[in-house]
PDB file of C-alpha atoms in Angstrom:
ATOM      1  CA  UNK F   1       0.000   0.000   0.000  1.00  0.00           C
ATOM      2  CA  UNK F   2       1.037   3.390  -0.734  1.00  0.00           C
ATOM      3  CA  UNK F   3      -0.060   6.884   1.111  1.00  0.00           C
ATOM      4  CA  UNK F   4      -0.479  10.251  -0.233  1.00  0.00           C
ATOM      5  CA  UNK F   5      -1.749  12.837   2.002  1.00  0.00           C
ATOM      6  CA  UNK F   6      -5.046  11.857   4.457  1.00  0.00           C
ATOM      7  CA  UNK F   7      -5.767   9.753   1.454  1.00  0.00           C
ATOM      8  CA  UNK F   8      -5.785   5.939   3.376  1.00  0.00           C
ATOM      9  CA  UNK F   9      -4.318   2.851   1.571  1.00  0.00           C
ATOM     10  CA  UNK F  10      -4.419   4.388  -1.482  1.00  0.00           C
ATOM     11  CA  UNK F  11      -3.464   0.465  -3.493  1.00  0.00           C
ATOM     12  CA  UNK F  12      -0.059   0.468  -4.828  1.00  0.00           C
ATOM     13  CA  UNK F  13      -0.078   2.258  -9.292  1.00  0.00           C
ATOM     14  CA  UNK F  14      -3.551   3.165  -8.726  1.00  0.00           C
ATOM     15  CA  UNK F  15      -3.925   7.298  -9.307  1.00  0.00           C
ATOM     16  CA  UNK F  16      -5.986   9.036  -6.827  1.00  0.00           C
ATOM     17  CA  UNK F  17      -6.068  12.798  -6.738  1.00  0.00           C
ATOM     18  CA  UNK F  18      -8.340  14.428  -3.361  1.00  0.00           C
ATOM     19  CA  UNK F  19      -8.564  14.444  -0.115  1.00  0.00           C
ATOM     20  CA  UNK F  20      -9.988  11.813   2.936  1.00  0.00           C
ATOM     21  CA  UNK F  21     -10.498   9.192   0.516  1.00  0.00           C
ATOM     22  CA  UNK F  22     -10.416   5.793   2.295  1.00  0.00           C
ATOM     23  CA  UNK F  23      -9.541   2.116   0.465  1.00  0.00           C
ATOM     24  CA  UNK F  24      -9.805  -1.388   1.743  1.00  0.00           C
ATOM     25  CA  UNK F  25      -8.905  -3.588  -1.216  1.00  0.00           C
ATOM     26  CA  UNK F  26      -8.304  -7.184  -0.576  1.00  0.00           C
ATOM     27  CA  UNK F  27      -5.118  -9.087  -1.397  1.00  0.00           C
ATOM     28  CA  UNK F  28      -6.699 -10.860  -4.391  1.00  0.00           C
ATOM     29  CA  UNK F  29      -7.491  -7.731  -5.742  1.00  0.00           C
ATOM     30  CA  UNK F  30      -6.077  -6.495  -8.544  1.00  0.00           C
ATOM     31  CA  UNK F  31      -7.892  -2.385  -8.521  1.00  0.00           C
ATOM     32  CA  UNK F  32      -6.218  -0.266 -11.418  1.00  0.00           C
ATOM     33  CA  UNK F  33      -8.123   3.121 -12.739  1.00  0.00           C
ATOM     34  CA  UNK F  34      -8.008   6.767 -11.042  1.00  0.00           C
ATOM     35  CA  UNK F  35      -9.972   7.799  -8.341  1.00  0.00           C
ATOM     36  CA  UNK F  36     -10.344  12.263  -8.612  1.00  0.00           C
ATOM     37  CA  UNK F  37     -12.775  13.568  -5.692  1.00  0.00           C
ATOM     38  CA  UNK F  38     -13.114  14.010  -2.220  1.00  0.00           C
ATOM     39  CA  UNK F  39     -14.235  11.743   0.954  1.00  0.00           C
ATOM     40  CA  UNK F  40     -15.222   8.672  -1.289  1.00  0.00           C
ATOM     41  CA  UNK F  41     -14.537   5.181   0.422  1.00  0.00           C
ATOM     42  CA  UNK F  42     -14.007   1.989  -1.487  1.00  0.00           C
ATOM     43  CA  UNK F  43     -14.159  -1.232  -0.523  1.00  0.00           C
ATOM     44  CA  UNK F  44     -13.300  -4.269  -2.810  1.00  0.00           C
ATOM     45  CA  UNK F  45     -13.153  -7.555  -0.419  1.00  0.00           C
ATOM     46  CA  UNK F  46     -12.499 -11.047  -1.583  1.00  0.00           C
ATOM     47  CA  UNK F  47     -13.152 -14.346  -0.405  1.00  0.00           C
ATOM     48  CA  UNK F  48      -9.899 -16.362   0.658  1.00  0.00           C
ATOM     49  CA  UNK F  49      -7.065 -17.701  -1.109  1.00  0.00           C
ATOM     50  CA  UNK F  50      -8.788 -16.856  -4.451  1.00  0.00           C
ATOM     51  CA  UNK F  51      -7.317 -16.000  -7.269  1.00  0.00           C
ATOM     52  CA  UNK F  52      -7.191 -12.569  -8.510  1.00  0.00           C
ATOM     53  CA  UNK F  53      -9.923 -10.341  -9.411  1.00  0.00           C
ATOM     54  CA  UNK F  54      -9.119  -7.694 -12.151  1.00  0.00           C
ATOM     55  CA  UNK F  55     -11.353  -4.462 -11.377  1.00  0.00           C
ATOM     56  CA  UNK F  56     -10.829  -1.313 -13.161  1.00  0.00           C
ATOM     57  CA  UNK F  57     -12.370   1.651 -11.234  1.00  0.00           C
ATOM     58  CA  UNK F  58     -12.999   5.331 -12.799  1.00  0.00           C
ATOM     59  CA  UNK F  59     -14.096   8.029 -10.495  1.00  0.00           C
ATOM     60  CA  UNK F  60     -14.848  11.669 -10.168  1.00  0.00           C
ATOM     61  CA  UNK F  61     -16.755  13.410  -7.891  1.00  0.00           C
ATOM     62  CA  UNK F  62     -17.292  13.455  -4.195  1.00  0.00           C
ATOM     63  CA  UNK F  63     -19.038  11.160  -1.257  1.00  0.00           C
ATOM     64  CA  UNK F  64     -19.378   8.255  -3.643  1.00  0.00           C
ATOM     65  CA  UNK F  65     -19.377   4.497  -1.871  1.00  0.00           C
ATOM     66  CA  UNK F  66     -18.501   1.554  -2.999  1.00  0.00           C
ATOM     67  CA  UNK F  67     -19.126  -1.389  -0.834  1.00  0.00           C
ATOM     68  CA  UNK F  68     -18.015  -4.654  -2.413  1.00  0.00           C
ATOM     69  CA  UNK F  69     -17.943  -7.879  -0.129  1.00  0.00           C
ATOM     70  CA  UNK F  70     -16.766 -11.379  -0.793  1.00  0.00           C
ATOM     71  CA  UNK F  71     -15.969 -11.499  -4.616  1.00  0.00           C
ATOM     72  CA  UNK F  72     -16.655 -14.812  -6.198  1.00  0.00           C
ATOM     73  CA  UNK F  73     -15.062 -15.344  -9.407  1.00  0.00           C
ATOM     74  CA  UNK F  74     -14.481 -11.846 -11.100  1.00  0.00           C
ATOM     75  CA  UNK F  75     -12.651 -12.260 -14.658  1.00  0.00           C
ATOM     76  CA  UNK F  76     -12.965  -8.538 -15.216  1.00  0.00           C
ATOM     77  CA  UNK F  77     -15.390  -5.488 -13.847  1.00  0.00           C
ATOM     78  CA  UNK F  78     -15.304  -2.082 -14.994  1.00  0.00           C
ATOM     79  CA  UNK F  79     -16.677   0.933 -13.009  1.00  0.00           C
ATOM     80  CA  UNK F  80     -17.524   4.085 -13.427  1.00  0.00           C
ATOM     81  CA  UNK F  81     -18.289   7.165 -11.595  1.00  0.00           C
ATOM     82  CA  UNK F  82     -19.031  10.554 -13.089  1.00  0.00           C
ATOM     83  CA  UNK F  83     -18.303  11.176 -17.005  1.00  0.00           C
ATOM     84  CA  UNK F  84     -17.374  14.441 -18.422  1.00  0.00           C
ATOM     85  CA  UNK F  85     -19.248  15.836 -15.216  1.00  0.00           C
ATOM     86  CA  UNK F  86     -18.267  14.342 -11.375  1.00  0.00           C
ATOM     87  CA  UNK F  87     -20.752  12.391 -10.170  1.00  0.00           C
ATOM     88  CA  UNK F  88     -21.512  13.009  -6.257  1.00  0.00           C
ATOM     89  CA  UNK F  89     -22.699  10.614  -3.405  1.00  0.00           C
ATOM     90  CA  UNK F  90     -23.210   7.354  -5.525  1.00  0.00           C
ATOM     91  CA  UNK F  91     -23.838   4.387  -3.696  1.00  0.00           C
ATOM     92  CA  UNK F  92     -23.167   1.137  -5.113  1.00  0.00           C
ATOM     93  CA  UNK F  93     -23.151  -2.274  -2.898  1.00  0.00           C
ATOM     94  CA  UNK F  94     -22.593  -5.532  -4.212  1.00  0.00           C
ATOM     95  CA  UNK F  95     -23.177  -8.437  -1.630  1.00  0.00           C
ATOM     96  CA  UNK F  96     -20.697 -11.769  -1.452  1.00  0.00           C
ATOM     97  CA  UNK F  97     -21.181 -14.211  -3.828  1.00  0.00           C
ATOM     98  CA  UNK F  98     -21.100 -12.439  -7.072  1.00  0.00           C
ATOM     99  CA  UNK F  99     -19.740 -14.101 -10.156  1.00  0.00           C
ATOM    100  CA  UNK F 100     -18.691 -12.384 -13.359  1.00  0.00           C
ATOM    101  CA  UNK F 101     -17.157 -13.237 -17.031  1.00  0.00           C
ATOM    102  CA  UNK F 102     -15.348 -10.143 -18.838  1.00  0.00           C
ATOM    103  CA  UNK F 103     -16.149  -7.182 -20.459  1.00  0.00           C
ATOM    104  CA  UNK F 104     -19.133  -6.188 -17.595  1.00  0.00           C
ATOM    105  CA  UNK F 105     -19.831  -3.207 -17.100  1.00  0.00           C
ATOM    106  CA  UNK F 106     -21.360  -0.619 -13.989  1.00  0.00           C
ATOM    107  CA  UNK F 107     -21.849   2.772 -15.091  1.00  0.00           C
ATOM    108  CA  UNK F 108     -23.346   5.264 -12.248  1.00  0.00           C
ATOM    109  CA  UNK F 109     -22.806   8.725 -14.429  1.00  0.00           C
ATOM    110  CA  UNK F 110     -25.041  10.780 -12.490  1.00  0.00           C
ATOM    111  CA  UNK F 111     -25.081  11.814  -8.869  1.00  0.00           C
ATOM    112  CA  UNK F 112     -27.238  10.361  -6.619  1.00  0.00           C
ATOM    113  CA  UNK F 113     -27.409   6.884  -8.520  1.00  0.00           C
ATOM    114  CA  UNK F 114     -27.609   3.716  -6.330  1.00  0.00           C
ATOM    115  CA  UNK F 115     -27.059   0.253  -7.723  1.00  0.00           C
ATOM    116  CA  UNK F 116     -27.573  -2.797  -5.845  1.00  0.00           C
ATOM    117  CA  UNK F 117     -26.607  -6.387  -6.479  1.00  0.00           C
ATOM    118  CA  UNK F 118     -28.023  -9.263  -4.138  1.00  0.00           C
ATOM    119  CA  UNK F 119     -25.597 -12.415  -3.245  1.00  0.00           C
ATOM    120  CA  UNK F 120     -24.643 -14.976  -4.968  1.00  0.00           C
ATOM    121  CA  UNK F 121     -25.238 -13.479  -8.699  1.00  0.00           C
ATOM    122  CA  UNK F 122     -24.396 -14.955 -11.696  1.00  0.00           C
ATOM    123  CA  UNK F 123     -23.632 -12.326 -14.244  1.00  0.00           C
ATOM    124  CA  UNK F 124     -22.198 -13.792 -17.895  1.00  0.00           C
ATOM    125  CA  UNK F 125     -20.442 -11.276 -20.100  1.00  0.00           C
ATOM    126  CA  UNK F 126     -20.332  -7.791 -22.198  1.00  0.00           C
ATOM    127  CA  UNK F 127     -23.131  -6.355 -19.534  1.00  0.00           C
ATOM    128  CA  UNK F 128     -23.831  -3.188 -19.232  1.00  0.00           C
ATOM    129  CA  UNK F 129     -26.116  -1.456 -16.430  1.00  0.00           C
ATOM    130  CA  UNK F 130     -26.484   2.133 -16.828  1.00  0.00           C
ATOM    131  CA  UNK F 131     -28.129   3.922 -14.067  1.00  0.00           C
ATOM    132  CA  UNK F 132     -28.001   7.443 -15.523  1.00  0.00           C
ATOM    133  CA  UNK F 133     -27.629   9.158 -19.367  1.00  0.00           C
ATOM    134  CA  UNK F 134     -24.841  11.877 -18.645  1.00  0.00           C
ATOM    135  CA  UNK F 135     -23.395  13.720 -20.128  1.00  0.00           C
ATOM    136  CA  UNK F 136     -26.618  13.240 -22.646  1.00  0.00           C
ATOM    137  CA  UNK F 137     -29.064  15.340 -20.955  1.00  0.00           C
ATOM    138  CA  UNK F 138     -32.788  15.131 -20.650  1.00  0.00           C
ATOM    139  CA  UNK F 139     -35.617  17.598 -20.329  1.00  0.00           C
ATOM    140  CA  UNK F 140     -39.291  17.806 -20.649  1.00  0.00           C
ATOM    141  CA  UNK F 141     -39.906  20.355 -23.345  1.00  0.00           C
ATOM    142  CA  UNK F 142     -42.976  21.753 -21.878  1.00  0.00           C
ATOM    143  CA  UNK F 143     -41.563  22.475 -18.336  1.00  0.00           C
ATOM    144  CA  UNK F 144     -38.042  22.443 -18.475  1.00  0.00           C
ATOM    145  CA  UNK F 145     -37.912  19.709 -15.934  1.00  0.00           C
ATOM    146  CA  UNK F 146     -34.763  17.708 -15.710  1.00  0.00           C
ATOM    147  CA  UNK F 147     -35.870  13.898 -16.272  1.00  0.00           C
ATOM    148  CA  UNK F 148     -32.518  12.105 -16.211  1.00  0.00           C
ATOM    149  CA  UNK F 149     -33.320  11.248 -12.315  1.00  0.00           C
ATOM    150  CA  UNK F 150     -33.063   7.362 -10.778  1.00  0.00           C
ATOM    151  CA  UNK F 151     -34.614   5.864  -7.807  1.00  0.00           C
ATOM    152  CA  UNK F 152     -32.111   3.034  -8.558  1.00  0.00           C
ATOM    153  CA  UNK F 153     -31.405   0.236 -10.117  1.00  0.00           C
ATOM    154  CA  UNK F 154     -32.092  -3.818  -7.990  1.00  0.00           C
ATOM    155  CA  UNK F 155     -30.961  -6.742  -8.783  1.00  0.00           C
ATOM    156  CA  UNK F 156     -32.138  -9.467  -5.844  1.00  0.00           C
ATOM    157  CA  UNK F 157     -30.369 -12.885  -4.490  1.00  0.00           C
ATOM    158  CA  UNK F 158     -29.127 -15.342  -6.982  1.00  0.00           C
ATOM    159  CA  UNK F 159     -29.661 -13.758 -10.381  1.00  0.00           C
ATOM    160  CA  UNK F 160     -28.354 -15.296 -13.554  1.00  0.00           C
ATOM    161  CA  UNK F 161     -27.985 -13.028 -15.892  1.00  0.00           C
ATOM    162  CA  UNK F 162     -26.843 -13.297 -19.712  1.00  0.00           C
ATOM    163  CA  UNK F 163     -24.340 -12.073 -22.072  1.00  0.00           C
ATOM    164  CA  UNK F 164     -24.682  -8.879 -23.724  1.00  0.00           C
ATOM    165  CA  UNK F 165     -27.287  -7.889 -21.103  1.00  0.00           C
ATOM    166  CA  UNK F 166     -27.782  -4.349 -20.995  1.00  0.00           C
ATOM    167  CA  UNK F 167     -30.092  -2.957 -17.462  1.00  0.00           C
ATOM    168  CA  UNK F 168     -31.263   1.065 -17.278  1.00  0.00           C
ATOM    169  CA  UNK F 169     -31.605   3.280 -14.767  1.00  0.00           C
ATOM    170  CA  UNK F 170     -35.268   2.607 -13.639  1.00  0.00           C
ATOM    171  CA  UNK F 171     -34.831  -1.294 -13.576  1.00  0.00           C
ATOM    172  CA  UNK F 172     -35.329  -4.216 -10.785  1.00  0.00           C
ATOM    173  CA  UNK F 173     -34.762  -7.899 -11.012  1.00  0.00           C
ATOM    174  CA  UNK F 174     -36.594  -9.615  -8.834  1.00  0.00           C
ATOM    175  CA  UNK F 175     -34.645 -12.364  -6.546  1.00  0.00           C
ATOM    176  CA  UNK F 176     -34.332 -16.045  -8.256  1.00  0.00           C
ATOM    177  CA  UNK F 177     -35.082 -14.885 -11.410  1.00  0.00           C
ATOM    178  CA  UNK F 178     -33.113 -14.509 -15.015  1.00  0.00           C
ATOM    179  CA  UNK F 179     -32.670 -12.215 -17.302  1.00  0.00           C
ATOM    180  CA  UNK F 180     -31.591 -14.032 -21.147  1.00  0.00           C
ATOM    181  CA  UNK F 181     -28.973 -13.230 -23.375  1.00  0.00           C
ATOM    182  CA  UNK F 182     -29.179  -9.701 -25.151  1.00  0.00           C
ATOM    183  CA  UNK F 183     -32.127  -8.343 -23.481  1.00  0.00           C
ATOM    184  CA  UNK F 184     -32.869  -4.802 -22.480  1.00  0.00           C
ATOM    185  CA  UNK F 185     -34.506  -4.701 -19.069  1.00  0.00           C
ATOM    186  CA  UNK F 186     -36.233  -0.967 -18.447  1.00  0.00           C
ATOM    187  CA  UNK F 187     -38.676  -1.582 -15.478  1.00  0.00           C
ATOM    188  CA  UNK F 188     -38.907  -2.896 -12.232  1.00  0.00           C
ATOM    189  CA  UNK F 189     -40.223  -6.217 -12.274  1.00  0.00           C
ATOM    190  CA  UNK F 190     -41.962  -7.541  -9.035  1.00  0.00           C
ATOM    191  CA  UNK F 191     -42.053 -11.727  -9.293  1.00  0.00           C
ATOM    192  CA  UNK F 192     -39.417 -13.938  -8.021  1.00  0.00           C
ATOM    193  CA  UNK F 193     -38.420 -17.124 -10.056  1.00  0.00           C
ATOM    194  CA  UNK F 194     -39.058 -15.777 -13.274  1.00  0.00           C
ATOM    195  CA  UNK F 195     -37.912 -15.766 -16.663  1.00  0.00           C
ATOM    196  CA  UNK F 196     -37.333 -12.709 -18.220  1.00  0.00           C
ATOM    197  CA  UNK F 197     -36.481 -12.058 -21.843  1.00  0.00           C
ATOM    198  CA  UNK F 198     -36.778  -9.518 -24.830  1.00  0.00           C
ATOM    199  CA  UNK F 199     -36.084  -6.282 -26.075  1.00  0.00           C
ATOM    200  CA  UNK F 200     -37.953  -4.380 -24.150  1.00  0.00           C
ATOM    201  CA  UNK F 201     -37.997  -7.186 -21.438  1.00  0.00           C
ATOM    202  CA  UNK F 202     -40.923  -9.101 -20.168  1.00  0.00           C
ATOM    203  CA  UNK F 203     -41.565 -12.359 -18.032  1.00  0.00           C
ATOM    204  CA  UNK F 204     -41.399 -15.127 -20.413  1.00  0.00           C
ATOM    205  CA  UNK F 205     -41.993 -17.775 -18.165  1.00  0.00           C
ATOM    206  CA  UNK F 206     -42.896 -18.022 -14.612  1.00  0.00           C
ATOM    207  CA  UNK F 207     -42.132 -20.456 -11.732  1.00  0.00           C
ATOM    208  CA  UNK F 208     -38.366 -20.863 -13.236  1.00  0.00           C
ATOM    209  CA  UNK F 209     -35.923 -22.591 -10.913  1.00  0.00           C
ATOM    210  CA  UNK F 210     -31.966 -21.991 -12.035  1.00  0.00           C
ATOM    211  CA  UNK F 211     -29.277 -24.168 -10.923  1.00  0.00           C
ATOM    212  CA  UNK F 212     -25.205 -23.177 -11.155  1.00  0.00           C
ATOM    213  CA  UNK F 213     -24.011 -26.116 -12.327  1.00  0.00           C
ATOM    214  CA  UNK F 214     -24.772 -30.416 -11.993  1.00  0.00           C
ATOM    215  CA  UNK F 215     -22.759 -30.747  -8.970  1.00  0.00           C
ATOM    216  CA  UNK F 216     -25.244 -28.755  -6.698  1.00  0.00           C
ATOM    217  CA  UNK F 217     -28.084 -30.544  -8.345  1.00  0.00           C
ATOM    218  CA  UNK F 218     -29.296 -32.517  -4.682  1.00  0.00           C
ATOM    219  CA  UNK F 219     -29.373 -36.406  -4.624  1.00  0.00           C
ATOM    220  CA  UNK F 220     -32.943 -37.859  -4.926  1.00  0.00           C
ATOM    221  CA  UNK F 221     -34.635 -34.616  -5.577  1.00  0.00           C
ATOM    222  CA  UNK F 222     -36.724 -34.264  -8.730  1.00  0.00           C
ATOM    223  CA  UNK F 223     -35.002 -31.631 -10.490  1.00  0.00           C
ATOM    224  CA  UNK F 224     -31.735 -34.375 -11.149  1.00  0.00           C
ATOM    225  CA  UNK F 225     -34.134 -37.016 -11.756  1.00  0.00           C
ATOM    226  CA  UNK F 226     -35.550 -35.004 -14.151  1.00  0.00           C
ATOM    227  CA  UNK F 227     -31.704 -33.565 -15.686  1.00  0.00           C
ATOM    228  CA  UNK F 228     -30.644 -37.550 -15.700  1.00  0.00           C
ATOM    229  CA  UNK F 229     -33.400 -38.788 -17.598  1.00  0.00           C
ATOM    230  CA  UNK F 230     -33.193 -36.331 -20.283  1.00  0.00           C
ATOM    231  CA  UNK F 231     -29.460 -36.529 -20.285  1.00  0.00           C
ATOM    232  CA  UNK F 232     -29.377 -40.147 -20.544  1.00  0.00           C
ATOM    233  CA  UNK F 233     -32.644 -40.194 -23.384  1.00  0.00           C
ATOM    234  CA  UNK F 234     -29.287 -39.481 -25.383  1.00  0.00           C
ATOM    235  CA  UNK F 235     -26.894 -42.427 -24.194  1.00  0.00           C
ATOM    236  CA  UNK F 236     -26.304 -44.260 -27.138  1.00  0.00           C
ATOM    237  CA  UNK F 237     -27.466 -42.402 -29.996  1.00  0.00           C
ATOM    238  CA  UNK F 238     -25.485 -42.353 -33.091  1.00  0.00           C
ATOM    239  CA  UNK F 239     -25.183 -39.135 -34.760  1.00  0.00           C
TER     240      UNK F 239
END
């Protein structure tokens, strides 16, 4: 760790230009990027003796938080705070558990933006949630008033979401549910174990149960009976 200032463990190459900002950044972590602001605290933790996690953090502005706990896997993760103009008192949380490919992306370009992510997420790759337009601005043309304004953006407890994914600024995903490959998600979506799909998104299917992978598939129950006897339908076949 290097120190600069009342700037606090300020991680080793990583460019951070302020005052009273505060970093906790786990061993595993591998945080490169610029931080340019005031009183912002980040914190990247990982679970232990993982591998390591290759996060890229840009941001500028003041009072932003980022609370990361207990990385899972994490093959790349790019943040952003603030674009041409800082971006003040963000907030975004991620809670342990959370899985990524490459190429994601986390994009909180206006101030006040919140994004939370539940535990134990699955997110695939190239996806983008945006929770605000700068430095595009929006206005109603009747009143003048500014629209570009976010209550936040959800996403529950164990979400699977697909490649090329791409989530906006008014949007919730609901806990147990996910979201396929390439789909736009714009609203806040209210049932758990769904399927959700489409450009603009809707619920494709409810009552959807998602697994990881075979190996946590339980002995006996009926979801591996039913896997097995589909799988093995195939035993044998000749192309």
């Amino acid at each position: 760790m290097s120190f600069c200032k009342d700037n606090v463990n300020v991680p080793e190459g990583f460019s951070c230009e302020g005052e009273s900002n505060f970093f906790d950044i786990g061993d595993a972590i591998n945080l490169t990027g610029s931080v340019t602001g005031n009183n912002n605290k980040i914190v990247i933790r990982n679970t232990a003796n993982s591998k390591p996690r290759n996060i890229q953090l840009i941001m500028s502005g003041d009072g932003n938080e980022i609370s990361i706990q207990k990385l899972g896997r994490v093959k790349g993760l790019i943040i952003r705070v603030g674009s041409n103009l800082p971006a003040n008192n963000t907030f975004l949380e991620i809670a342990p558990g959370f899985t990524n490919e490459g190429g994601n992306r986390f994009l909180l370009f206006n101030s006040g933006n919140v994004l939370k992510i539940g535990r134990d997420c699955l997110f695939s790759k190239n996806i983008t949630i945006r929770c605000g337009d700068q430095p595009h601005l929006l206005f109603d043309r009747t009143t003048g008033e500014y629209l570009d304004i976010s209550e936040g953006v959800f996403i529950g407890n164990r979400v699977w979401v697909g490649e090329e994914v791409y989530i906006t600024k008014r949007a919730t995903v609901p806990s147990h549910c996910l979201v396929g490959a390439r789909s736009v998600v714009t609203k806040r979506f209210e049932n758990e174990y769904c399927a959700i799909a489409g450009n603009p998104s809707k619920v494709v299917r409810e009552n959807v149960e998602w697994i990881r992978n075979i190996s946590l598939l339980e002995d006996k129950s009926e979801y591996k009976k039913s896997f097995y006897k589909y799988y093995d339908s195939f035993e044998g076949q000749q192309p």
